[in-house]
Short mmCIF file of C-alpha atoms and ligand atoms in Angstrom, two decimals:
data_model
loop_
_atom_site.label_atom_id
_atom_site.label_comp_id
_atom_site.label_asym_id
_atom_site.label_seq_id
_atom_site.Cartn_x
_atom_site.Cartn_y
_atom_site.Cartn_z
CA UNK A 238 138.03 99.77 112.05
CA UNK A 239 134.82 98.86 113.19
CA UNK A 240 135.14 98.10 116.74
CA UNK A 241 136.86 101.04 117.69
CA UNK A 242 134.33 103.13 116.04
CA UNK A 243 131.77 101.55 118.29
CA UNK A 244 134.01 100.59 121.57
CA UNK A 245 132.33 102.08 124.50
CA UNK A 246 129.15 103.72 122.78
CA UNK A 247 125.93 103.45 124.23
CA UNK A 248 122.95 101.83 122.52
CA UNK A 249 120.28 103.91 122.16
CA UNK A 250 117.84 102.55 120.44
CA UNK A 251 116.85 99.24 118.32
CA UNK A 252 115.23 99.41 114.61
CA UNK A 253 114.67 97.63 111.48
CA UNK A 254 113.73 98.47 108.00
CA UNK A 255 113.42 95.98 105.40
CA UNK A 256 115.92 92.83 106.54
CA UNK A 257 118.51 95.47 108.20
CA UNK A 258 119.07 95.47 111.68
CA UNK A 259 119.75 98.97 112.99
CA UNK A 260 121.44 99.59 116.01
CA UNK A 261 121.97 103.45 116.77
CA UNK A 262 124.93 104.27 118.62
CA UNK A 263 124.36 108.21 119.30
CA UNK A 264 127.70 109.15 116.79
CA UNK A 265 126.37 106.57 113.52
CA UNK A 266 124.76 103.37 113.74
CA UNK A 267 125.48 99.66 113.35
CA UNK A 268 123.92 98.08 110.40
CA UNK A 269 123.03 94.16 110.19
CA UNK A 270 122.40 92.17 108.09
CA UNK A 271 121.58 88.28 108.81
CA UNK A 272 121.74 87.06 105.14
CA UNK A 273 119.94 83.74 104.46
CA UNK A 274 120.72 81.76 107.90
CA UNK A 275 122.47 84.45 110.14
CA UNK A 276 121.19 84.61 113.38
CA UNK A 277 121.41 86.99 115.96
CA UNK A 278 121.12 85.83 119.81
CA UNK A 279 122.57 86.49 123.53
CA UNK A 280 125.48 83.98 124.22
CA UNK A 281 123.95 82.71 127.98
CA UNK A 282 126.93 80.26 128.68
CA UNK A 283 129.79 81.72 127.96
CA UNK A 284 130.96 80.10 124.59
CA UNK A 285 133.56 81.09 122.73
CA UNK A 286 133.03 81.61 119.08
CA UNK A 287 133.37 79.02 116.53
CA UNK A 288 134.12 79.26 113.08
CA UNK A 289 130.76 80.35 111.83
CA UNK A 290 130.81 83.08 114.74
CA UNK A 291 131.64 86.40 112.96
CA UNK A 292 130.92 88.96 115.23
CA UNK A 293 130.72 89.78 119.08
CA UNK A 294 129.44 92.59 120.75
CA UNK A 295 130.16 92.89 124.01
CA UNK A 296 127.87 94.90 126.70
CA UNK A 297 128.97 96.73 129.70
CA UNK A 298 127.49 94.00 131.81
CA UNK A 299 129.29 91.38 129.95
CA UNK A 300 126.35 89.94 127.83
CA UNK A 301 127.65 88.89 125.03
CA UNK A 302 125.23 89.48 121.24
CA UNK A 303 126.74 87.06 118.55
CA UNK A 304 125.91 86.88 115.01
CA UNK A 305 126.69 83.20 113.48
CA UNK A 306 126.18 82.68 109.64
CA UNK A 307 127.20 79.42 108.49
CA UNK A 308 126.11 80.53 104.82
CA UNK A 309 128.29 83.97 105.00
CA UNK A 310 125.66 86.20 103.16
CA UNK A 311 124.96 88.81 106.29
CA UNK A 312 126.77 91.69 106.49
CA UNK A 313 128.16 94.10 109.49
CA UNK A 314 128.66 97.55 108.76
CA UNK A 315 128.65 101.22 110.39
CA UNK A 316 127.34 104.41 108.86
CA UNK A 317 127.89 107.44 110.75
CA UNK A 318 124.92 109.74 111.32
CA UNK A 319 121.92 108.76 109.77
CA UNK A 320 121.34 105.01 108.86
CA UNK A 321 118.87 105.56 106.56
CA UNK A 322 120.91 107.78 104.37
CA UNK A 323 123.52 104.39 103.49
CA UNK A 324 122.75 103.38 99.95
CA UNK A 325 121.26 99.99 100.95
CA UNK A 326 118.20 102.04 102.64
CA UNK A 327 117.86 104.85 100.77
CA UNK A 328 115.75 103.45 98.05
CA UNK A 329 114.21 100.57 100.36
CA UNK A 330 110.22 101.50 99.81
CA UNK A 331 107.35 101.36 102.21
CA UNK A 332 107.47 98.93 104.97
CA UNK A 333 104.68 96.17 104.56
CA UNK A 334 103.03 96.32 107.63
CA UNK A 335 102.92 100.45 107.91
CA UNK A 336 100.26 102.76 106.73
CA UNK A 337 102.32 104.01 104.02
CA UNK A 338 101.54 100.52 102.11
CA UNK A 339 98.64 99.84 100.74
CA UNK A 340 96.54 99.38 97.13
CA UNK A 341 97.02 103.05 96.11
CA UNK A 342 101.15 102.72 96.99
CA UNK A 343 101.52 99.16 95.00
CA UNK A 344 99.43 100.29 92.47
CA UNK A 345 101.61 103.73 91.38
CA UNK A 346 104.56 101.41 91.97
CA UNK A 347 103.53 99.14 89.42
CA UNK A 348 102.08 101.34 86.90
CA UNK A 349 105.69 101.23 84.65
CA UNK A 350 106.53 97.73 85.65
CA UNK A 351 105.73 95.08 82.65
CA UNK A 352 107.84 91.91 84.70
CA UNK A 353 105.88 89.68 86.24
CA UNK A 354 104.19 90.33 90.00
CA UNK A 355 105.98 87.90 92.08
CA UNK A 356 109.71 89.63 90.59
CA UNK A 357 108.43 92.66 91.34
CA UNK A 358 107.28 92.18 95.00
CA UNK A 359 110.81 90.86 95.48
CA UNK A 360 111.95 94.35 94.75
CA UNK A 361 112.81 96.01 97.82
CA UNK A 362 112.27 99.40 96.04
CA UNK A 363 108.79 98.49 95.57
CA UNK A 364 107.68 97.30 99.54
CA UNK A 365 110.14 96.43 102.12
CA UNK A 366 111.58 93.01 102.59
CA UNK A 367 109.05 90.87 101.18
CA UNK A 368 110.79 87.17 101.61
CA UNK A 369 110.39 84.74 98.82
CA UNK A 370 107.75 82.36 100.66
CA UNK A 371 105.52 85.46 101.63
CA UNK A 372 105.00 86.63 98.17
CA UNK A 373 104.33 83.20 97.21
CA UNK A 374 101.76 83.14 99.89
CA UNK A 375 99.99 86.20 99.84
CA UNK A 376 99.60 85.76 95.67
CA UNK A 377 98.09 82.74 96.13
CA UNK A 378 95.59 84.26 99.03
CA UNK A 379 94.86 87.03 96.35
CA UNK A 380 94.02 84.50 93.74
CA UNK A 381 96.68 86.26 91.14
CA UNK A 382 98.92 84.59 89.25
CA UNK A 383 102.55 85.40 89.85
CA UNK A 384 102.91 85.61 86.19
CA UNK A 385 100.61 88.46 85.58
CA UNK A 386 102.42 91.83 84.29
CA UNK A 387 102.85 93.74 87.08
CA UNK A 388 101.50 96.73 85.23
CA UNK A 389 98.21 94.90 84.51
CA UNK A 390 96.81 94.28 87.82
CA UNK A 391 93.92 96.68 88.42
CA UNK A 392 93.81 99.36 91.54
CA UNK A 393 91.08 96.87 93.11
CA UNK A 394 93.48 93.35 93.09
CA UNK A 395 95.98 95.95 94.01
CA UNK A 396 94.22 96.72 97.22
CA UNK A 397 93.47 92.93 97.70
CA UNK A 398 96.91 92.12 97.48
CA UNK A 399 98.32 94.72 99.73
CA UNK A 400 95.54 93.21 101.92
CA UNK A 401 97.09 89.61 101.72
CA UNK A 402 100.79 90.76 101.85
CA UNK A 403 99.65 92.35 105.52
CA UNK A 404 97.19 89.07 106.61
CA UNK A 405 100.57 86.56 105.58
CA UNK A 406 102.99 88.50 107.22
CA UNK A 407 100.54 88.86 110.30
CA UNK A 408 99.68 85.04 110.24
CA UNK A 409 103.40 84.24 109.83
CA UNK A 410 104.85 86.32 112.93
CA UNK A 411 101.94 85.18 115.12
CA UNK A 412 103.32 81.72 113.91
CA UNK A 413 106.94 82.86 114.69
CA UNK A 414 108.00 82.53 111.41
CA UNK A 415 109.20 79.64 109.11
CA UNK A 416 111.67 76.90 110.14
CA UNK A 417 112.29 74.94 106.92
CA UNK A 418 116.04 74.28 107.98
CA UNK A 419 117.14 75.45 110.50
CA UNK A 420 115.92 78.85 111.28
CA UNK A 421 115.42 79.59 114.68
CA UNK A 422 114.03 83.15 116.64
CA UNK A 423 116.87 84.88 118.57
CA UNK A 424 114.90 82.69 121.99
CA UNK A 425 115.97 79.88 120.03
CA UNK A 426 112.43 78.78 119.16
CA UNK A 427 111.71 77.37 115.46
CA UNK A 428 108.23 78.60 113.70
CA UNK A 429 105.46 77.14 112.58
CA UNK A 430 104.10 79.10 109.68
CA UNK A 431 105.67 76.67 107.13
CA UNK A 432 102.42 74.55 108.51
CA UNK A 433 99.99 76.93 107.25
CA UNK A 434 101.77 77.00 104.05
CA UNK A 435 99.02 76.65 100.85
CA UNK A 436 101.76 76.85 98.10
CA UNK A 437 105.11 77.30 98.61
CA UNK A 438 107.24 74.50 98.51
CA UNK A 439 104.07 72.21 97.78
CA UNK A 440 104.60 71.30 93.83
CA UNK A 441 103.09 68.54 92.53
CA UNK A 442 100.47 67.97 95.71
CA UNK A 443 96.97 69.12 95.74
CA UNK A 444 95.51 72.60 96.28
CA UNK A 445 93.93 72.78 99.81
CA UNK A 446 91.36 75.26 98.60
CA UNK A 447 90.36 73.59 94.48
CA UNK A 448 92.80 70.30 94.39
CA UNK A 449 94.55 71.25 91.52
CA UNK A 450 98.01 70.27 91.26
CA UNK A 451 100.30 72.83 92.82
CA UNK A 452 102.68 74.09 89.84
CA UNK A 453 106.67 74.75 90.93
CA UNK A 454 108.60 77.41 88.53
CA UNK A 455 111.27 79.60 88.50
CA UNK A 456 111.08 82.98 88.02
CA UNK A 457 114.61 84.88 87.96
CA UNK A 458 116.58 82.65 90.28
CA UNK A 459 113.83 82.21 92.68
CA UNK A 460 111.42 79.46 93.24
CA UNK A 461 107.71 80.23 92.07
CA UNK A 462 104.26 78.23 93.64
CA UNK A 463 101.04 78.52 92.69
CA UNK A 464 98.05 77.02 91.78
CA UNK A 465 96.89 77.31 88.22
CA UNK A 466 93.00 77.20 88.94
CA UNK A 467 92.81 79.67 91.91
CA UNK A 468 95.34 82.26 90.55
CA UNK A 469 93.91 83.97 87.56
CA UNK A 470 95.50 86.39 85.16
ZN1 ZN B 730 93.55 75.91 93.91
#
C-alpha cells in the first residue's frame, strides 16, 4: 500500500517531466499527476479533507501537502527506483523548454507523421506536455495552420515553431499561467495568460493581428483555433 511504502522517507529532491510530478524518496519515487483541475498546495489552517481531497502527505513538521481534484483525472502512484523507467515516462520526448528541443528534434519527429500538426504536438512522444491552449497559441504565432500534415512542414517552419512553442510557454509562466475556471498556482494565485490569448477560445471574433474571423474546430476530441488568413498551409 502506498503509504507505508513512503511512511517515514525523506524527500530528496523535487522534479517534473511532462505533467508528472516527481517526488524522489531515496528507495522509489512518488509520481503525480494533477489531471485537468488537480491542484497541489500546503494546507496552512489545518483543514480536514473534504470529499474532493484525495491525498495527504504529511511532513515531519506537520505541514500538511494535499492534492484536491474535483474532476478525478490525476493520478498518485509509486515506482521504486528510477521514475523515469515507469511506462508513463519512458516514451515522454524532449522537454519544451530544454536544449534537446528544437527545429532539428520536431523536424525528425515529424518526418513519418501524415496527421495534422496540432494532433501531433499533443503527442507527448513527440515534445513534453504541450497543453491544448499552447499549441493553439504557438501555431498561430508561427503562422501555420494546425491542419497542415505534420510531415509537410519544412526544417525552416520547423525551427520557427519550436521557436514559438518556447516564446508561449515563456510568455505564459511569466503570466502564471491560464485561469479559465478555476485554476489556481499552488500560492493560490490565478494567471493571466488567458489575456494575451490571440486564438484560443476566441471563435467567431476578430484576429488581433489581420481581423479575420477566428475559426473554432475540432480536431480528435480537442478544440482547434486559428485564424484562416495568418496560418498558411
Ligand atoms: Zn489573422
Amino acid at each position: 500500500m502506498l503509504a507505508q511504502l513512503v511512511a517515514g522517507a525523506t524527500v530528496r529532491s523535487l522534479a517534473r517531466r511532462g505533467k508528472y510530478l516527481l517526488v524522489d524518496c531515496g528507495a522509489g519515487s512518488l509520481i503525480l499527476h494533477l489531471g485537468m483541475s488537480g491542484r497541489l498546495w500546503v494546507v496552512k489552517d489545518g483543514a480536514a479533507p473534504t470529499p474532493h481531497d484525495h491525498f495527504d502527505m504529511v511532513l515531519e513538521n506537520g505541514t500538511v501537502v494535499r492534492l484536491r481534484d474535483p474532476r478525478r483525472f490525476g493520478l498518485v502512484l509509486w515506482q521504486a527506483g528510477d521514475p523515469l523507467a515507469h511506462p508513463l515516462l519512458a516514451e515522454i520526448g524532449p522537454e519544451p523548454l530544454s536544449v534537446a528541443f528544437d527545429g532539428a528534434a520536431l523536424h525528425a519527429a515529424t518526418r513519418n507523421r501524415s496527421a495534422a500538426i496540432k494532433h501531433v504536438l499533443m503527442d507527448s512522444h513527440v515534445v513534453a506536455g504541450l497543453g491544448n491552449i499552447y499549441a493553439n497559441e504557438a501555431l498561430f504565432r508561427a503562422g501555420i495552420s494546425p491542419r497542415t500534415a505534420a510531415r509537410r512542414l519544412s526544417r525552416e517552419r520547423c525551427e520557427v515553431l519550436a521557436a514559438k512553442i518556447r516564446e508561449t510557454l515563456e510568455l505564459a509562466i511569466g503570466a502564471g499561467g491560464s485561469s479559465l475556471r478555476d485554476y489556481v498556482a499552488s500560492d493560490g494565485m490565478a494567471g493571466n495568460f488567458q489575456s494575451q490569448f490571440m486564438v484560443y477560445d476566441r471563435a467567431g471574433e476578430p484576429c488581433q493581428r489581420c481581423g479575420a474571423v477566428i475559426r473554432g474546430v475540432k480536431q480528435g476530441q480537442r478544440s482547434t483555433f486559428y485564424c484562416p488568413r495568418c496560418q498558411r498551409r
